[in-house]
Coordinates of N, CA and C in Angstrom, one line a residue:
X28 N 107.6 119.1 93.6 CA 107.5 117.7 93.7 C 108.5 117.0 92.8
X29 N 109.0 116.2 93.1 CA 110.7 115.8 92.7 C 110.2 114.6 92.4
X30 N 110.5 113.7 90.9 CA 110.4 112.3 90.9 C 111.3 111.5 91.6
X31 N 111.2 110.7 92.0 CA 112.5 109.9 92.7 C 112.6 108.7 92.0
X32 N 113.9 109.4 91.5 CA 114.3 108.5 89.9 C 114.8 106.8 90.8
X33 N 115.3 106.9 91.9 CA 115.6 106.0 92.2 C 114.6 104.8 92.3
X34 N 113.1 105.2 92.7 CA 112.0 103.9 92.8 C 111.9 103.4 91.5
X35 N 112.4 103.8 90.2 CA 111.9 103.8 88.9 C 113.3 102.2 88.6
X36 N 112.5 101.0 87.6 CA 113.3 100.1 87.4 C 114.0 100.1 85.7
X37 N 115.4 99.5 86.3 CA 115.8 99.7 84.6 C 116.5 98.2 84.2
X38 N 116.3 97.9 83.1 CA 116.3 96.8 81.9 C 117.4 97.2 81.3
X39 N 118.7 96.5 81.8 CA 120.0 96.5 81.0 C 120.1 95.9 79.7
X40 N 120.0 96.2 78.6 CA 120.6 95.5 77.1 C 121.2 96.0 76.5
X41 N 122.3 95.3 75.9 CA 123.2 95.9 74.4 C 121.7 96.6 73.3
X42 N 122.3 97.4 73.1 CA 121.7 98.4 72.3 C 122.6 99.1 71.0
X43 N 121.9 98.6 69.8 CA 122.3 99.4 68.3 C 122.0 100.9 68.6
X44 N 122.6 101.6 69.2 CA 122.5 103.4 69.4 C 122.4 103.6 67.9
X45 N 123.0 103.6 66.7 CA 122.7 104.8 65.6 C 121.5 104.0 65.4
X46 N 121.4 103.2 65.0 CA 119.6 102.9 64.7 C 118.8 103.6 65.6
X47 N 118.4 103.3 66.9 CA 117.8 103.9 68.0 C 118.2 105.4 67.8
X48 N 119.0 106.0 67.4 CA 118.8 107.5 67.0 C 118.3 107.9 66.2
X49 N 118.4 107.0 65.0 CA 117.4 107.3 63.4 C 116.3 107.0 63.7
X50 N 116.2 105.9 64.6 CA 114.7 105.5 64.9 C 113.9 106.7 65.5
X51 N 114.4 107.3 66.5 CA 113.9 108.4 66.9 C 113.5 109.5 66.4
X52 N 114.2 110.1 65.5 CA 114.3 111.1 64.4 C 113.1 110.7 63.8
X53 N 112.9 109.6 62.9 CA 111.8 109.2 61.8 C 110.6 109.3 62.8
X54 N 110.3 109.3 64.1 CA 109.0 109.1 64.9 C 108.6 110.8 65.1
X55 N 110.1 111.6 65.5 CA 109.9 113.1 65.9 C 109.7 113.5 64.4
X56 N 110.1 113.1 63.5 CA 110.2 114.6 61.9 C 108.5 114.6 61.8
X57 N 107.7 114.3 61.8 CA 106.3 115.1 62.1 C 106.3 115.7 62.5
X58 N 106.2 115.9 63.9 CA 105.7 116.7 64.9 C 106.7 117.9 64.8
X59 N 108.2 117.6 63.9 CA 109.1 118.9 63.5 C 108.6 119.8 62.1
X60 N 108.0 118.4 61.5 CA 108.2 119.4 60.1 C 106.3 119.6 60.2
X61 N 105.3 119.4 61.2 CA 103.9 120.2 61.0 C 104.4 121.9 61.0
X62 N 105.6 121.9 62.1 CA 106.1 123.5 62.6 C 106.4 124.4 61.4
X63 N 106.7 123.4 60.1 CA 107.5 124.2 59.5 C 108.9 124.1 59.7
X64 N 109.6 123.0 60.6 CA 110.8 123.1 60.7 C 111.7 122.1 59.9
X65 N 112.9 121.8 60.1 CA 113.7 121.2 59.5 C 114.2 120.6 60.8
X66 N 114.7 118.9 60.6 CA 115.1 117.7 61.6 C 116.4 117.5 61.2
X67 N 117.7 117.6 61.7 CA 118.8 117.3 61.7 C 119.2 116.3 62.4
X68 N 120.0 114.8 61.7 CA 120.7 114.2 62.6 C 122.3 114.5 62.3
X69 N 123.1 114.5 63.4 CA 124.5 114.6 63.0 C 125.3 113.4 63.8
X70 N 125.6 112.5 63.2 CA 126.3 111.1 64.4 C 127.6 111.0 63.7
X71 N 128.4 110.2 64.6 CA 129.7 110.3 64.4 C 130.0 109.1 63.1
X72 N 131.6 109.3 62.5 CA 131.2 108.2 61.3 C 131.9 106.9 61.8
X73 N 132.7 107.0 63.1 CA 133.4 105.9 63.9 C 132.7 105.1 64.5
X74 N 131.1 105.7 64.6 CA 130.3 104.7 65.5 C 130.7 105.4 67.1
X75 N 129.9 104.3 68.1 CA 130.1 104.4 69.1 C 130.5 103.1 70.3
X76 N 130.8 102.3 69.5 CA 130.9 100.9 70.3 C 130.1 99.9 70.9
X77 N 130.5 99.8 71.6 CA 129.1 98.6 72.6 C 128.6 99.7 73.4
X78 N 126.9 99.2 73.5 CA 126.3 100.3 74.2 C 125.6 98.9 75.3
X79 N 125.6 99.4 76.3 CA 124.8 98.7 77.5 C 123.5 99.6 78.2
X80 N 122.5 99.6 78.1 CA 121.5 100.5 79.0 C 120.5 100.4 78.7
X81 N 119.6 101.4 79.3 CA 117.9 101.0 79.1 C 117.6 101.2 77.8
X82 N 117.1 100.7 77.0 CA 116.9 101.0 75.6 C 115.6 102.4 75.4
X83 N 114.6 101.9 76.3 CA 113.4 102.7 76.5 C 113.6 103.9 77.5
X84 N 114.2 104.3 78.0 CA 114.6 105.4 79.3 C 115.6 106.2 77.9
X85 N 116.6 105.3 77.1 CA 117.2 106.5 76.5 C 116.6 106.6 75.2
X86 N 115.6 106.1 74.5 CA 114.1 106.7 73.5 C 113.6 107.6 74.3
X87 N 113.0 107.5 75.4 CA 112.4 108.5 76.3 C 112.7 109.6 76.2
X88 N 113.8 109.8 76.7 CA 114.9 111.1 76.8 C 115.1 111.8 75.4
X89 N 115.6 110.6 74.4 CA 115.3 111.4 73.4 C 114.0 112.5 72.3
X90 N 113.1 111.0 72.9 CA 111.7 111.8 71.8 C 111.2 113.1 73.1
X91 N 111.5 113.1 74.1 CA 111.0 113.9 75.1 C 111.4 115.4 74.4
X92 N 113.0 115.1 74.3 CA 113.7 116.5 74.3 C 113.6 116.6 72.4
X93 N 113.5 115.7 71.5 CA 113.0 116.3 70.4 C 111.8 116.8 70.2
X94 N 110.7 116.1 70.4 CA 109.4 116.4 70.8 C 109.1 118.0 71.2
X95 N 110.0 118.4 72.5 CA 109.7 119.6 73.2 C 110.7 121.0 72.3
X96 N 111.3 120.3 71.7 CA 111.8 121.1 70.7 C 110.9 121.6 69.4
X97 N 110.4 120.4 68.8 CA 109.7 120.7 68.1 C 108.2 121.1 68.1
X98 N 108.0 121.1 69.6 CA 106.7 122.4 70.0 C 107.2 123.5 70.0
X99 N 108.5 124.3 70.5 CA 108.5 125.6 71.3 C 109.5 126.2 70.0
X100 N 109.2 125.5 68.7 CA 110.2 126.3 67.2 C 109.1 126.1 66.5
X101 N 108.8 126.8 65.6 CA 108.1 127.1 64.6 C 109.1 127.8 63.1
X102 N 109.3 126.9 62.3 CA 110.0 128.0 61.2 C 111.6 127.7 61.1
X103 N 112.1 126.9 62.1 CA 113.0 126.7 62.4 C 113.9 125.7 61.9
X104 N 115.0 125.6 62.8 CA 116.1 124.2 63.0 C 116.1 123.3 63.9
X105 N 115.8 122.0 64.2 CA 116.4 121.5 65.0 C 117.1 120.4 64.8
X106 N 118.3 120.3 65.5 CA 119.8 119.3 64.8 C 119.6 118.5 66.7
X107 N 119.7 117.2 66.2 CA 120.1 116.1 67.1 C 121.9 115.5 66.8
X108 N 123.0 116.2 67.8 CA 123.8 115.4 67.6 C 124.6 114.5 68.7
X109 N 124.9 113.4 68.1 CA 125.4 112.6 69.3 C 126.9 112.1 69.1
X110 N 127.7 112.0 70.3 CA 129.2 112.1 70.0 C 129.6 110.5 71.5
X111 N 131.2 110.1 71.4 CA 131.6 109.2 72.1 C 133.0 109.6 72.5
X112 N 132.9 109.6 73.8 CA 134.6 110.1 74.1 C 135.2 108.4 74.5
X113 N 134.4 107.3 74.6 CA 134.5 106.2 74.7 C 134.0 105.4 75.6
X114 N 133.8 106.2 77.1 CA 132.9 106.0 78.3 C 132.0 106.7 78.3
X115 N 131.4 107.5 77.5 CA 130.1 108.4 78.2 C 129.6 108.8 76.5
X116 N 128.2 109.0 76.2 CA 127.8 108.8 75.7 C 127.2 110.7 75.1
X117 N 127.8 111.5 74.5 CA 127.0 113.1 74.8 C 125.8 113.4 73.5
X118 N 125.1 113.9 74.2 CA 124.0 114.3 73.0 C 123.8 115.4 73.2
X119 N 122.9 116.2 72.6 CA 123.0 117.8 72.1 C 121.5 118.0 71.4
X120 N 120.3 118.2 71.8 CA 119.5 118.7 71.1 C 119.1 120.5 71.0
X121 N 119.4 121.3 69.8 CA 119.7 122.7 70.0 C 118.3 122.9 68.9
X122 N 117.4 123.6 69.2 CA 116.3 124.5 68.4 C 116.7 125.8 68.3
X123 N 116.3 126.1 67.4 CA 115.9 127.9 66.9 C 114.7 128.2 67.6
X124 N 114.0 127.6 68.7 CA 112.8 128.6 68.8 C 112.7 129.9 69.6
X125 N 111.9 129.7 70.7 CA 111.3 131.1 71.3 C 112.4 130.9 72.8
X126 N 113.0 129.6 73.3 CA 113.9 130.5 74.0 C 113.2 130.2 75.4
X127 N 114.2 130.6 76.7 CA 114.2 130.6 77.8 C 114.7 131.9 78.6
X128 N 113.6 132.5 79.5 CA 114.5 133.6 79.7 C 115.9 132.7 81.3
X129 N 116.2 133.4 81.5 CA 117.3 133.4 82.5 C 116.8 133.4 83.8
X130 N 115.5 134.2 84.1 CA 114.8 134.1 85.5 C 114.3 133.1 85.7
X131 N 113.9 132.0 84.7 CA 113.4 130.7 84.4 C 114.1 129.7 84.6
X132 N 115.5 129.5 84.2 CA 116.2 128.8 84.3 C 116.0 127.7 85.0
X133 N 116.3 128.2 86.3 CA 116.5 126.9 87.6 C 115.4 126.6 88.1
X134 N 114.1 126.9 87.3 CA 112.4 125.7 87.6 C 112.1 125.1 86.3
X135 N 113.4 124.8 85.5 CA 112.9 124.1 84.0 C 112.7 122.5 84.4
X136 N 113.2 121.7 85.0 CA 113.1 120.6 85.8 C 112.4 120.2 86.4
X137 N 111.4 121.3 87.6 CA 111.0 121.1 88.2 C 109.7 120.6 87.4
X138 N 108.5 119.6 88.8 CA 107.4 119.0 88.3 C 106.7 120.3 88.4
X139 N 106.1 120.6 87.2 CA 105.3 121.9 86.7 C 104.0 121.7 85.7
X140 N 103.1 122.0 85.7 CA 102.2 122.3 84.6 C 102.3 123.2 83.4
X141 N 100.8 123.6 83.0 CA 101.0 124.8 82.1 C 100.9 126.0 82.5
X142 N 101.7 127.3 82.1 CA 101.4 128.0 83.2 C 99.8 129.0 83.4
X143 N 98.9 128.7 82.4 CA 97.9 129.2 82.6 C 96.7 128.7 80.7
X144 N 95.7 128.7 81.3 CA 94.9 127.9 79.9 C 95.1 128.7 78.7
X145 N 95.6 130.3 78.7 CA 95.9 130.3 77.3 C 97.0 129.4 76.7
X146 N 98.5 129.4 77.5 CA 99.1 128.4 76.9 C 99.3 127.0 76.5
X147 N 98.3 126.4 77.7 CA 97.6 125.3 77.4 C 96.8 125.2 76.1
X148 N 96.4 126.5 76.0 CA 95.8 125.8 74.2 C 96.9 126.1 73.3
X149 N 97.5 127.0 73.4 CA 98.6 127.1 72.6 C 99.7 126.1 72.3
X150 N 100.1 125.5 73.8 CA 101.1 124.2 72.9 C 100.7 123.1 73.8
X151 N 99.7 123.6 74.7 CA 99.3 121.7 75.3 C 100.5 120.7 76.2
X152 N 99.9 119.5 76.6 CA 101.1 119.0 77.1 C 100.6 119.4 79.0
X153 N 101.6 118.3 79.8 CA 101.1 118.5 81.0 C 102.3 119.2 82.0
X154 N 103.5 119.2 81.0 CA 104.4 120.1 81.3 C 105.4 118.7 82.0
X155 N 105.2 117.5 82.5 CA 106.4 116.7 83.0 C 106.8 116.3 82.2
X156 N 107.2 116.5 80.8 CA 108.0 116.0 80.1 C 109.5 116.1 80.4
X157 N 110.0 117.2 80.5 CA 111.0 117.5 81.2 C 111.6 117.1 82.7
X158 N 110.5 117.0 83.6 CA 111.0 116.4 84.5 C 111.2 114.5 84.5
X159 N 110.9 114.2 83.6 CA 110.3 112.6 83.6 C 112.1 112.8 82.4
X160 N 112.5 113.2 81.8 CA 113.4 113.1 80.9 C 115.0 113.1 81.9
X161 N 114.8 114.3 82.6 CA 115.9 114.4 83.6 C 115.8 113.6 84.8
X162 N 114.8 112.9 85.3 CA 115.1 111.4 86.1 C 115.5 110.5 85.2
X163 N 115.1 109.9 83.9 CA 115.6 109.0 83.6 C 117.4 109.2 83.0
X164 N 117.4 110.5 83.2 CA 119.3 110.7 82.7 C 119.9 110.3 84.3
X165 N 119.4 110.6 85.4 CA 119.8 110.3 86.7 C 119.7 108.9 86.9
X166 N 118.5 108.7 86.6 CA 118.6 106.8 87.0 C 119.7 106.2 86.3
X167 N 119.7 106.5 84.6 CA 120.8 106.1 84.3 C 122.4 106.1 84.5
X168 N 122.7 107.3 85.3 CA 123.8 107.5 85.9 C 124.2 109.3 84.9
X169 N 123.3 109.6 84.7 CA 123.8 110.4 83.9 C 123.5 111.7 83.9
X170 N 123.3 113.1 83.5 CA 123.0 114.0 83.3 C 122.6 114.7 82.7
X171 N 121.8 116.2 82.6 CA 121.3 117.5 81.4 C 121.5 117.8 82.4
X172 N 121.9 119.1 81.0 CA 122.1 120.6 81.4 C 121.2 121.1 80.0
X173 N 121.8 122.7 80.4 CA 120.8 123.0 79.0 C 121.3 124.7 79.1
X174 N 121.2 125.1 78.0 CA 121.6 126.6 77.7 C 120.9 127.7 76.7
X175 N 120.3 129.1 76.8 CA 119.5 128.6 76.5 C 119.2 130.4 76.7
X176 N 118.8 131.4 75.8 CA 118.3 132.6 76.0 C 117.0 133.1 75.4
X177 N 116.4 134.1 75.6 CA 114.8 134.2 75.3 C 115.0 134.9 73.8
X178 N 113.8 134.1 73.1 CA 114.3 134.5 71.5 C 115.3 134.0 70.6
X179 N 116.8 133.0 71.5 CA 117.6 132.8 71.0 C 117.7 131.4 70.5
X180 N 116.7 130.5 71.4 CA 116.7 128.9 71.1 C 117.6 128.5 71.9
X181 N 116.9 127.1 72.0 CA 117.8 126.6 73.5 C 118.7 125.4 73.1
X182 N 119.7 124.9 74.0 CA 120.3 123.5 73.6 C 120.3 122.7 74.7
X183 N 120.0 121.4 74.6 CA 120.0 120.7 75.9 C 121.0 119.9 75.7
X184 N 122.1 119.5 76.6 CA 123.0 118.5 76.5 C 122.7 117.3 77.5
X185 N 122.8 116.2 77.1 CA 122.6 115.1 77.7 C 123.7 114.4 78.0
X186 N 124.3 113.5 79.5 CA 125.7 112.9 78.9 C 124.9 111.5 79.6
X187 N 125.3 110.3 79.4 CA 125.1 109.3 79.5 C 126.5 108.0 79.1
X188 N 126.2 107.0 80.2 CA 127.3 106.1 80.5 C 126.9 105.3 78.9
X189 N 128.1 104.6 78.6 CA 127.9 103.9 77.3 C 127.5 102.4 78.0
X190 N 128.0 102.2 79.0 CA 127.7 100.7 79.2 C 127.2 100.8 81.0
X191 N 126.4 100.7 81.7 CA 125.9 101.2 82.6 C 126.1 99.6 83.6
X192 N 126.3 98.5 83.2 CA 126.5 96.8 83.5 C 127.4 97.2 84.9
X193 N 126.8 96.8 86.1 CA 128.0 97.0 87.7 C 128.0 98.3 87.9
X194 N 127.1 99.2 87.6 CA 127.5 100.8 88.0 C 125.7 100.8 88.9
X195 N 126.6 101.7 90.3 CA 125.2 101.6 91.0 C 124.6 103.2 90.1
X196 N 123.6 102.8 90.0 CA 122.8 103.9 89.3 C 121.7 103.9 90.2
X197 N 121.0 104.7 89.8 CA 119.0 105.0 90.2 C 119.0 105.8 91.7
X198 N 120.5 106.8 91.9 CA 120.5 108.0 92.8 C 120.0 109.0 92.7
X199 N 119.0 109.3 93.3 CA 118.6 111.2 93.1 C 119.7 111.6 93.6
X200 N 119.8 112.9 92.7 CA 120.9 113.8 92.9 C 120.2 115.0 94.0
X201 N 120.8 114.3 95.0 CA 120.2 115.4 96.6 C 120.7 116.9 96.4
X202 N 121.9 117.4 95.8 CA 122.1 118.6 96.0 C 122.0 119.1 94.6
X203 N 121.2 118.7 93.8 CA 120.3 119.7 92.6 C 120.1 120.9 93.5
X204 N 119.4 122.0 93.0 CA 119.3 123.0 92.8 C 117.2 123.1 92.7
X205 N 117.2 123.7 94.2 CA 115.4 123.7 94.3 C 115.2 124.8 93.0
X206 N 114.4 124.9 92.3 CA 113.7 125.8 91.5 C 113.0 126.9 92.3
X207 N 112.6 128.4 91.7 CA 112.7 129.0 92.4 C 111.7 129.7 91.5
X208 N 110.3 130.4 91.9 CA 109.8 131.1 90.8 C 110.2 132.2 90.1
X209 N 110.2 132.6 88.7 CA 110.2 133.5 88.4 C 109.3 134.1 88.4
X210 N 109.3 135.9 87.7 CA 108.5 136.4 86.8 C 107.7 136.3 85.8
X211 N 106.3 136.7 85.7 CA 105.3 135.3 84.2 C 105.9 136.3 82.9
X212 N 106.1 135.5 82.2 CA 106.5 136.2 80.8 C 106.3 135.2 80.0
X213 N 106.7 135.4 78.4 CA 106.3 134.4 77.6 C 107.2 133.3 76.7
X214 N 108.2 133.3 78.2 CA 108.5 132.6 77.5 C 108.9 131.0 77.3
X215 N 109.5 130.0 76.9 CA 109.1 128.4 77.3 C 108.6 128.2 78.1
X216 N 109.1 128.7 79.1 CA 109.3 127.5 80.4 C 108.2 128.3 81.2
X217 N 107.7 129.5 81.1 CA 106.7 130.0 81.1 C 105.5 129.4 80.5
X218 N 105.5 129.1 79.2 CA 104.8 128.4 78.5 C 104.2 127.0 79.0
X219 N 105.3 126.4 79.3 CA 105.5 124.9 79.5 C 105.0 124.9 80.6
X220 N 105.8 125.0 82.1 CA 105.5 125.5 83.3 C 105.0 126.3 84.1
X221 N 104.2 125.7 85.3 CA 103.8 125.9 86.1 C 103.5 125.3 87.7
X222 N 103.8 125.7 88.9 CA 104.1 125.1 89.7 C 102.6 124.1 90.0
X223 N 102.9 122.6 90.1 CA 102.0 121.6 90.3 C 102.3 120.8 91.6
X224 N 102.5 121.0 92.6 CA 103.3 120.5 93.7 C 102.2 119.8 94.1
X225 N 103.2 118.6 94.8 CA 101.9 117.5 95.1 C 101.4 117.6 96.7
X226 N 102.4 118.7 96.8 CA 101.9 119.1 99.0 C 100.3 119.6 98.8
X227 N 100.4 120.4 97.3 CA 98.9 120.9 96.9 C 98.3 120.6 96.2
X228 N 98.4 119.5 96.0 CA 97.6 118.5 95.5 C 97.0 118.3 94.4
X229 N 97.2 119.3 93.2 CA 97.8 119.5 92.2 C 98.0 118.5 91.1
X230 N 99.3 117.8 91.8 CA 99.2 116.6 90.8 C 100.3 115.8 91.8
X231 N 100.0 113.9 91.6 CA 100.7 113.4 93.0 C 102.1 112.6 91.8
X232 N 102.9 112.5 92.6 CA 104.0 112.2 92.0 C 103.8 110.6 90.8
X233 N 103.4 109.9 91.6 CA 103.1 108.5 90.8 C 102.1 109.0 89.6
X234 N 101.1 109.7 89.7 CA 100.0 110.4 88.8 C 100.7 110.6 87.7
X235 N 101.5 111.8 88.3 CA 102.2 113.0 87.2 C 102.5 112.0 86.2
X236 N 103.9 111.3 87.2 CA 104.3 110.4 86.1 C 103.8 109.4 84.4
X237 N 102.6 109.0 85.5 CA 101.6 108.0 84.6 C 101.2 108.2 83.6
X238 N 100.6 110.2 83.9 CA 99.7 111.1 83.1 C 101.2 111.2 81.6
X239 N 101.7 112.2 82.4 CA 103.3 112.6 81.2 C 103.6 111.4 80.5
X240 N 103.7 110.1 81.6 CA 104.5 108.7 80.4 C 103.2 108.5 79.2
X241 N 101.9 108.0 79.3 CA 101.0 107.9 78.7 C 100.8 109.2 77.7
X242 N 101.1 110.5 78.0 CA 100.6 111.0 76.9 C 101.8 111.1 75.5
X243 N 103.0 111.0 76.4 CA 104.6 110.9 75.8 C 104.1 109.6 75.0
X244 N 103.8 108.4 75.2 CA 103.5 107.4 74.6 C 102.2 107.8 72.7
X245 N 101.6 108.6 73.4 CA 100.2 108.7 72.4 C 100.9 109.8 71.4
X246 N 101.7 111.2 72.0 CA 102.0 111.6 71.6 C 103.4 111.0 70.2
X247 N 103.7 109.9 70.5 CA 105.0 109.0 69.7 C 104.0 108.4 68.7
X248 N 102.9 107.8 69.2 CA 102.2 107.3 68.3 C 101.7 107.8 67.1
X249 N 101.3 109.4 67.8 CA 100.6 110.0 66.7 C 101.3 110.5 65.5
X250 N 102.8 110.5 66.4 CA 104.0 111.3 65.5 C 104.3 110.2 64.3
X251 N 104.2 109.1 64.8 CA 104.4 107.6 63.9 C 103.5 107.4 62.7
X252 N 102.1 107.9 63.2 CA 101.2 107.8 62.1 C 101.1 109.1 61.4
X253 N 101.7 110.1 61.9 CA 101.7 111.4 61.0 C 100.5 112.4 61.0
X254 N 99.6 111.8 62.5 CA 98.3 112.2 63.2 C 99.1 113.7 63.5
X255 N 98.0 114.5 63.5 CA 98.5 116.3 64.0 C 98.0 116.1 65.1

């Protein structure tokens, strides 16, 4: 079950990007350093110019992919850095954690749950955080990818338009790549995922959404007050 980034509405404004990156950082370094981990920002020292876009779609994206980093590391690193080639906007969130195997790969996107109640107690979460992060890089006109071996820690890259003003945006990308199951093993996306399809009723697309934005919300909150 595939969000369709396109029904989703977006709120064009000039946007202060390095604040809104620091801002982000200061909300995720809880939920990094309960792990045991260390929070890295790295931003450029030229700035990035005028920024145009959704302010809240690219917070989203970001506390989504720090957030999920700093569940799936324990002990670790995670470095947030963001760069400007002058039109496009690149970010880079890389952990030390536990990693993605390779048979996993191409169902990390997909709308998934947990993949079974032990890991649900283990790292919790409804699992669409990932899918709700990679529609809002599409609505915006933009992209993830991600790289990423089991045991080795993963890196997601993000690219994003700097000024989004006259650009038709809010296209699902038709020829993505269907997800495909793997083999159960333990690792992220294993962890994270599980198939929740709304043919099976499972979880319905508007739901999923509501469920993942709302707990992404509680989950920022708690991070803000320094709640575990």
């Amino acid at each position: 079950s595939k969000i369709e980034a396109g029904q989703m509405g977006v709120y064009i404004e000039k946007i202060n990007l390095p604040q809104l990156l620091e801002d982000v950082v200061a909300t995720a370094m809880p939920l990094a350093t309960n792990n045991g981990n260390e929070l890295v920002i790295e931003l450029p020292d030229e700035g990035f110019g005028e920024v145009h876009t959704d302010h809240v779609k690219v917070r989203q994206i970001l506390f989504n992919l720090l957030s999920n980093a700093a569940k799936f590391t324990h002990d670790g690193t995670i470095t947030l850095r963001a760069s400007s080639d002058g039109e496009r906007l690149h970010i880079t969130v890389n952990d030390t954690g536990i990693g993605i195997s390779k048979e996993n790969h191409a169902r990390l996107f997909d709308a998934f749950t947990q993949a079974d109640e032990s890991t649900t107690r283990r790292y919790g979460g409804t699992g669409l955080g990932l899918t709700i992060t990679s529609a809002f890089c599409r609505l915006l006109g933009g992209s993830i990818t991600f790289d990423s071996e089991l045991g080795e820690g993963t890196t997601f890259f993000v690219e994003l338009p700097l000024d989004i003003r006259g650009m038709k945006i809010g296209e699902d990308d038709e020829d993505g790549e269907d997800g495909e199951d793997g083999p159960d093993g333990e690792d992220r996306a294993e962890a994270e995922l599980d198939d929740a399809s709304a043919a099976d009723g499972d979880v319905t697309v508007e739901g999923g959404v509501v469920e993942a934005l709302t707990e992404a919300v509680e989950v920022e909150a708690k991070a803000a007050s320094g709640e575990r």
